[in-house]
Coordinates of C-alpha atoms and ligand atoms in Angstrom, one line a residue:
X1 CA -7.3 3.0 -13.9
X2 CA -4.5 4.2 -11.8
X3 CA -2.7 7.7 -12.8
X4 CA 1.1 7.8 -11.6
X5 CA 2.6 11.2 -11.0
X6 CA 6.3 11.8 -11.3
X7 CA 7.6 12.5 -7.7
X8 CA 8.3 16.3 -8.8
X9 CA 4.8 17.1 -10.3
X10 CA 3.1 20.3 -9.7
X11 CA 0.2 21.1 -8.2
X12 CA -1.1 22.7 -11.5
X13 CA 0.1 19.4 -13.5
X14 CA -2.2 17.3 -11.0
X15 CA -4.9 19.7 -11.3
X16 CA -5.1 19.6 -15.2
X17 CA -4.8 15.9 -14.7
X18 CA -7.8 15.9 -12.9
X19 CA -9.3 18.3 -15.2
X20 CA -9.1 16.2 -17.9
X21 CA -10.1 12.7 -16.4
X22 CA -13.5 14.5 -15.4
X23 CA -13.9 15.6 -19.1
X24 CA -14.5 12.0 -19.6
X25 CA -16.9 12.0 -17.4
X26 CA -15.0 10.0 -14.8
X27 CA -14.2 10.8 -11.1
X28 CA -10.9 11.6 -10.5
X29 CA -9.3 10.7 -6.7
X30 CA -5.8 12.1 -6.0
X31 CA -4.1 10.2 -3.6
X32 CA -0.7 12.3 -2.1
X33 CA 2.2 10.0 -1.4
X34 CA 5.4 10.2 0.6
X35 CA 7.0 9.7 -3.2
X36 CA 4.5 10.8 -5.8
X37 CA 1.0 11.6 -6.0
X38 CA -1.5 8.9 -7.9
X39 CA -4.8 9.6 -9.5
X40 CA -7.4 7.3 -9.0
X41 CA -10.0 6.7 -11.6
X42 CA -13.1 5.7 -11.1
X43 CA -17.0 5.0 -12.6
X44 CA -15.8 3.8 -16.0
X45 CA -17.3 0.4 -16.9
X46 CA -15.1 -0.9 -19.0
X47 CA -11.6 -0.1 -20.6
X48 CA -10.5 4.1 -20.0
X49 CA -8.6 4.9 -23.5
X50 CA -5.7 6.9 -21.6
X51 CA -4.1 8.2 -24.7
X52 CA -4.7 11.5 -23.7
X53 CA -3.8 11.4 -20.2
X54 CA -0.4 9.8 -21.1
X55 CA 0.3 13.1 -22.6
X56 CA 0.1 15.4 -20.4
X57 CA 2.6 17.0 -18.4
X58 CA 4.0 15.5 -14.8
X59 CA 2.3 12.1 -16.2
X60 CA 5.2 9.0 -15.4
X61 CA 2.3 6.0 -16.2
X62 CA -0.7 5.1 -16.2
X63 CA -2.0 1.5 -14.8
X64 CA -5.1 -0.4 -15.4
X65 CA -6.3 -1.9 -12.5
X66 CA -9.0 -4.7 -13.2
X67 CA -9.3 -6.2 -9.8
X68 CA -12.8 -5.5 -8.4
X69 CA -11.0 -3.0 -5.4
X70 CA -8.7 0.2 -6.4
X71 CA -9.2 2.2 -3.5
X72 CA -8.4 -0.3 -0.9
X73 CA -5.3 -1.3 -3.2
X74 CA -1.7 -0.9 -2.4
X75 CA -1.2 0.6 -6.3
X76 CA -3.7 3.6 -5.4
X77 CA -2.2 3.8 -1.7
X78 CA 1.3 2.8 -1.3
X79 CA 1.8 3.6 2.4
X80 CA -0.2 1.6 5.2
X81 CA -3.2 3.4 6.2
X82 CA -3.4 4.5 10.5
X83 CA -7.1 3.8 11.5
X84 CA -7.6 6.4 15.0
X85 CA -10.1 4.7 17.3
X86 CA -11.0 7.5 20.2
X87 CA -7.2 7.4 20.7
X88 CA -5.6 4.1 19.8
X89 CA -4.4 3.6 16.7
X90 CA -4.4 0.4 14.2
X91 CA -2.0 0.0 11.3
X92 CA 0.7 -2.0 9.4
X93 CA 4.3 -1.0 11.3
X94 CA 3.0 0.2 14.7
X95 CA 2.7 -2.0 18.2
X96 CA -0.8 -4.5 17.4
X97 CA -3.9 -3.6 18.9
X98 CA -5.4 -5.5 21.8
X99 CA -8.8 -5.9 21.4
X100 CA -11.1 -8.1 24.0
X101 CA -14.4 -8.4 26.3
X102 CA -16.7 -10.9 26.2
X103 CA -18.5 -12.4 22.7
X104 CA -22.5 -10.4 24.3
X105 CA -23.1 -8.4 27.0
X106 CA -25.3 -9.9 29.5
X107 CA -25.8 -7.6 32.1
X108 CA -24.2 -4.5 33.9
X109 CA -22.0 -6.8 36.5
X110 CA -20.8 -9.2 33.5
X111 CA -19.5 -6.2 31.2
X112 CA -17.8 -4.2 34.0
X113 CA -16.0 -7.3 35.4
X114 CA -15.2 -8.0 31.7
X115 CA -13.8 -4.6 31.0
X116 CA -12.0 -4.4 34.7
X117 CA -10.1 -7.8 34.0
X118 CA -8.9 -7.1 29.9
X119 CA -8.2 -3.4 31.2
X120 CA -5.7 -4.4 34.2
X121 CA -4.6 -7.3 31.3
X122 CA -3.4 -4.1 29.5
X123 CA -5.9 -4.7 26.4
X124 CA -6.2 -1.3 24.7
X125 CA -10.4 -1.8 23.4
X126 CA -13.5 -3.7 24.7
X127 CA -15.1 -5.8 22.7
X128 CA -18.9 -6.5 23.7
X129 CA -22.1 -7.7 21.3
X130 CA -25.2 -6.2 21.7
X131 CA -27.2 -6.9 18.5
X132 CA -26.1 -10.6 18.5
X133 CA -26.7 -13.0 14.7
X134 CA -26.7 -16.1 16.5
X135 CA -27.3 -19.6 14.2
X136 CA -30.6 -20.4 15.6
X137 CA -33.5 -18.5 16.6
X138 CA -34.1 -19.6 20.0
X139 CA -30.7 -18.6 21.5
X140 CA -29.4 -15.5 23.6
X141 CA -29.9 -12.6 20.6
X142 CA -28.6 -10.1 22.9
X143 CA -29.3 -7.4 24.9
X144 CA -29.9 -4.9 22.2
X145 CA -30.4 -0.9 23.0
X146 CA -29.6 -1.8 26.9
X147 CA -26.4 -3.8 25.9
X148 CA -25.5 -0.8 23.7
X149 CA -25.8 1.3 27.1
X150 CA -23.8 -0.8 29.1
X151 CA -21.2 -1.4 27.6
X152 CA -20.5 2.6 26.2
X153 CA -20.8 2.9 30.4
X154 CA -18.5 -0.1 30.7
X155 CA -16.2 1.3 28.3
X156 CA -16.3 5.0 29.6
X157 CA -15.6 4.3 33.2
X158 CA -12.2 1.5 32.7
X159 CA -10.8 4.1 30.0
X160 CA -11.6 1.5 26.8
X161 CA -12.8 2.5 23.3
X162 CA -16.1 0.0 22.5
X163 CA -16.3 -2.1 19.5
X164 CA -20.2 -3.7 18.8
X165 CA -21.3 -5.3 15.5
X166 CA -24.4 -3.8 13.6
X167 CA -26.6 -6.0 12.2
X168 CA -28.5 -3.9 10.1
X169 CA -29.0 0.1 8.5
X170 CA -31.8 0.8 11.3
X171 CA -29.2 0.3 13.9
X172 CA -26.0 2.3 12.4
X173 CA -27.1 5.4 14.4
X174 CA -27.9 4.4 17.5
X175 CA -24.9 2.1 17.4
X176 CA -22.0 4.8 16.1
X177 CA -23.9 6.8 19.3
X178 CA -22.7 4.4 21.5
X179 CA -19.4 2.7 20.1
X180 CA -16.4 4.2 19.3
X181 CA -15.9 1.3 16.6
X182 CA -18.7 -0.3 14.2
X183 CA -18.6 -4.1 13.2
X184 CA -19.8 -5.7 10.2
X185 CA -20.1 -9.7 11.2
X186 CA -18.9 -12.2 9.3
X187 CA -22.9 -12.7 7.9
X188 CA -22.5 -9.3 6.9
X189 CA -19.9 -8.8 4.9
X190 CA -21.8 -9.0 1.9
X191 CA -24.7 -7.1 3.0
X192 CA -24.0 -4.1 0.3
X193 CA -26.6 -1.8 1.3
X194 CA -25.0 -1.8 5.1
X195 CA -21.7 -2.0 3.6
X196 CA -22.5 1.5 1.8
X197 CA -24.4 3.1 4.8
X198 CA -21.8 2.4 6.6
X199 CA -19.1 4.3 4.6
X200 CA -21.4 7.1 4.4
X201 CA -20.8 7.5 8.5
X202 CA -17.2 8.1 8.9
X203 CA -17.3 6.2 12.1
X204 CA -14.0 3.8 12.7
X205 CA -15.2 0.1 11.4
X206 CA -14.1 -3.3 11.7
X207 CA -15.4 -5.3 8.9
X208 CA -14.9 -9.2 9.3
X209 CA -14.0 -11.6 6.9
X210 CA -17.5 -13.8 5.4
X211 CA -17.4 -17.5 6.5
X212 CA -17.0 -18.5 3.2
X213 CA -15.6 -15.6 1.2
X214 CA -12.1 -14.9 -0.8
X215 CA -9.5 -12.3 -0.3
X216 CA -10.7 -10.7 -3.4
X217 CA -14.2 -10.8 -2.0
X218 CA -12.9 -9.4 1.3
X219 CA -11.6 -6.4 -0.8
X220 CA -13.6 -6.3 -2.5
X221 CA -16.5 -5.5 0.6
X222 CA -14.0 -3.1 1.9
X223 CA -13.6 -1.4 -1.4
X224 CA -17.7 -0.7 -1.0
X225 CA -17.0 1.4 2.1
X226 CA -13.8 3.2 1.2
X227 CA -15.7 3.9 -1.9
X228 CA -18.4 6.1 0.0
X229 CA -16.0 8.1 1.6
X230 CA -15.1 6.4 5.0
X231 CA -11.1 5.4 4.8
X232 CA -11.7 4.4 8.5
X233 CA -11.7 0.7 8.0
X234 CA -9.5 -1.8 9.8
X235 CA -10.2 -5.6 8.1
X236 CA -10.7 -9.1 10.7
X237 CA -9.6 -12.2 9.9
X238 CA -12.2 -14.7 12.0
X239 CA -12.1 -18.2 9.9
X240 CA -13.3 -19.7 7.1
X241 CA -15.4 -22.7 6.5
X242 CA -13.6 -25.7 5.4
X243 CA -14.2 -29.3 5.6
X244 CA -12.4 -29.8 9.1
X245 CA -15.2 -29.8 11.4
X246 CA -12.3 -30.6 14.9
X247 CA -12.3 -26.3 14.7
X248 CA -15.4 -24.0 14.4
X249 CA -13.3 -22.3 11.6
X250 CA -10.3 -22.7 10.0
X251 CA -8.0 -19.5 10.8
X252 CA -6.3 -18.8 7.4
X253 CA -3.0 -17.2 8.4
X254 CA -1.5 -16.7 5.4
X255 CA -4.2 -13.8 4.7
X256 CA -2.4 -11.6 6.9
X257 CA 0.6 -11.2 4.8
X258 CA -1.5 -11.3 1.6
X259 CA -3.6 -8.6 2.2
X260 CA -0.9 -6.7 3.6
X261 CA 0.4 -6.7 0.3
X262 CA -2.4 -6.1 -1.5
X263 CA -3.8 -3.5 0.4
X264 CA -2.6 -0.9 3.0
X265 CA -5.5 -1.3 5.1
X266 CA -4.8 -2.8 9.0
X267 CA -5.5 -6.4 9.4
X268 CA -6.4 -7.7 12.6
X269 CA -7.0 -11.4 13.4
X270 CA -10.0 -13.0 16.0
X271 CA -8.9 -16.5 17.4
X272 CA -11.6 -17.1 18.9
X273 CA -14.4 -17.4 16.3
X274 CA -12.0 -18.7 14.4
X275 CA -10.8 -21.9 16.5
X276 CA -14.1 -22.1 18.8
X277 CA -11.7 -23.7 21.3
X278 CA -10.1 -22.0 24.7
X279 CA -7.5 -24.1 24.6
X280 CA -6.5 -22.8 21.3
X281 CA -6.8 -19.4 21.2
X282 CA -3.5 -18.5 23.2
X283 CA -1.5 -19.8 20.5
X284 CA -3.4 -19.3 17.8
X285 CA -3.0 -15.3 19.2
X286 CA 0.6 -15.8 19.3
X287 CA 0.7 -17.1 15.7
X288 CA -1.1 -14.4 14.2
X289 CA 1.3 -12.0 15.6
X290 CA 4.2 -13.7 14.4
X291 CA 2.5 -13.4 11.4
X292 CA 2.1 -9.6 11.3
X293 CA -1.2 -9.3 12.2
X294 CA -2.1 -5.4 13.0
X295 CA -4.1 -6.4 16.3
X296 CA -6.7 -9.3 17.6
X297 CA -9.8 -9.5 19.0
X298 CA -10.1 -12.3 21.5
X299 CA -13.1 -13.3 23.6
X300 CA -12.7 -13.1 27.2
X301 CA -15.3 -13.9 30.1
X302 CA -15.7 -13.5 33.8
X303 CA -17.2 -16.7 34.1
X304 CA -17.2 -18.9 31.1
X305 CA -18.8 -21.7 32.3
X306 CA -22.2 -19.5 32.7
X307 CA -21.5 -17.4 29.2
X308 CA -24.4 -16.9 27.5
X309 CA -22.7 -17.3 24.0
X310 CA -19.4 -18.6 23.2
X311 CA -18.1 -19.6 26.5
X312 CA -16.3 -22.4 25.2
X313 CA -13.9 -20.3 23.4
X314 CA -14.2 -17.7 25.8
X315 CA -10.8 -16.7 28.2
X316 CA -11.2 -16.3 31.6
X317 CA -9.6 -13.3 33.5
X318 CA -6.7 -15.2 34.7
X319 CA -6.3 -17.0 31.1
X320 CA -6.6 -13.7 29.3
X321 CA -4.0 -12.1 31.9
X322 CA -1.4 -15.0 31.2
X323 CA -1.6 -14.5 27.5
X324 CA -1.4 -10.8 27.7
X325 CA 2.4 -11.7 29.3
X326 CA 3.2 -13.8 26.4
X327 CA 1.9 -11.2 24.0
X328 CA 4.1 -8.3 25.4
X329 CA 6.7 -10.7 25.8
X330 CA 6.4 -11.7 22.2
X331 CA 6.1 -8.2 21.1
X332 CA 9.1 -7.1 22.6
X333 CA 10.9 -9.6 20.8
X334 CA 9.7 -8.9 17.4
X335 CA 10.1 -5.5 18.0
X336 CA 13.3 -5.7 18.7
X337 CA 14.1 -7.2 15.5
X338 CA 13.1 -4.3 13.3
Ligands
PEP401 C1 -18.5 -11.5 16.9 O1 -17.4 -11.1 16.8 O2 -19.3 -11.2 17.8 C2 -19.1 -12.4 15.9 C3 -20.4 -12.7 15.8 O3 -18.2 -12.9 15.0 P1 -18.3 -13.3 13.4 O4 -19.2 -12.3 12.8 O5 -16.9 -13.4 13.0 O6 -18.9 -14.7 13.5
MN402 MN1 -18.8 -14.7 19.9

């Protein structure tokens, strides 16, 4: 359930508010607005009788929120939330995010030519797996604690924040040591126990869509790490599974306006998981964009042709460089539209 204030409520109004929802035994979450302040309810099971609460002073309504996510919701957070990542900032209004580097790191030379070429490109993060889930077993699996080395170093020294994906709760430490930024993978999303762990660190995360999973399930994964406390939490859009096999995914744009109104977390959108094809990913960057998207994360290579993973949707430098004049380009444009 979902508490609205009137916009001229007291402190001491909110407070007895509060007061009261925890005489239920509930937990009660104020959430300050620009407008009003909202109350968010939570740990009822079913149905909250609000009869009570109606009644009481500097109460306008009271809303019953049955969607598996309320914290993550635009009802209990109107305004977009800014996610700070050492610096650069994600969210809904403000200039998208440029996130890229290559899909692993391979070795010291590979990650520092990688963050040299996306850092003259003007991206603003590097992107770099360590802990790799690959589909089969007998495939690159990454570099682990040394690719977690090189690429804070890699980061450090071309002025970059570092995103790297976690694979599981052993990890979280030693990888919110090393990156600025924490993925959840796709294969993760619904890994609840990491999920939780993971809002129990405050460190920034990026938590991508499952291959096959709905908006409300999306939320509803976010919702478990908002829940225990970290608001840090900027969703991905990477593909979903469909019956078209001509792309490795099938990029579902619409979800970027949809969850912008739904919730008032950032968005950001990969094109390159999500089309599995160079050729595409320029465009497909573009679109998502246009779209609204609060940022991407695109795949970019030294040398593609000897990637170790994912070279075929992999940008090289030059590539990357040409799209990053499109993007600015593009940006420019929108902005100017505002
Ligand atoms: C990745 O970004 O490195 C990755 C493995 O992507 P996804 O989890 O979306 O497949
Ligand atoms: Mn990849």
């Amino acid at each position: 359930m979902l508490i609205v204030m009137h916009p001229h409520a007291t402190d001491e109004q909110i407070d007895a508010v509060v007061s009261a929802v925890e005489r239920m035994g509930l937990i009660a979450k104020p959430i300050p607005g620009s407008q009003r302040t909202a109350i968010g309810v939570l740990g009822n099971q079913g149905y909250v009788d609000d009869s009570t609460i109606r009644e009481l002073p500097g109460v306008r309504e009271t809303i019953h929120v049955s969607k598996p996510y309320k914290l993550v919701s635009r009802d209990f957070h109107p305004e977009p939330t800014h996610v700070n990542v050492a610096g650069v900032t994600f969210g809904h209004g403000l200039r998208p995010v440029i996130i890229a580097g290559p899909c692993s790191v391979e070795s010291e030379e590979q990650v520092n030519a990688a963050a040299a070429l996306v850092k003259d490109a003007g991206a603003q993060m590097l992107r770099g797996g360590a802990f790799k889930p690959r589909t089969g077993p007998h495939t690159f699996q990454g570099l682990g604690m040394a690719g977690l080395a090189l690429l804070q170093e890699a980061g450090r020294a071309h002025g970059l924040p570092v995103v790297t994906e976690v694979m599981r709760i052993e990890q979280l430490d030693v990888v919110a040591s090393h990156a600025d930024m924490i993925q959840i993978g796709a294969r993760n999303m619904q890994n609840f126990d990491l999920l939780k762990e993971v809002g129990k660190s405050r460190h920034p995360v990026l938590l991508k869509r499952g291959i096959c999973s709905t908006i409300e399930e999306f939320l509803a994964a976010a919702e478990y790490i908002v829940a225990e406390g970290n608001p840090h939490l900027v969703l991905c859009e990477r593909g979903i599974r469909s019956f078209e096999p001509s792309t490795r995914n099938t990029l579902d744009l619409s979800v970027i306006p949809l969850i912008q109104e739904r919730s008032h977390l950032p968005i950001v959108v990969d094109p390159s998981h999500a089309t599995g094809t160079r050729s595409l990913v320029p465009v497909m960057t573009r679109a998502a964009l246009v779209a609204g998207a609060d940022g991407v994360m695109v795949e970019v290579h030294p040398d593609p042709a000897r990637a170790l993973c994912d070279g075929a949707q992999s940008l090289s430098g030059d590539e990357f460089a040409a799209l990053m004049n499109d993007v600015r380009a593009l940006l420019d444009f929108l902005e100017s539209r505002q």
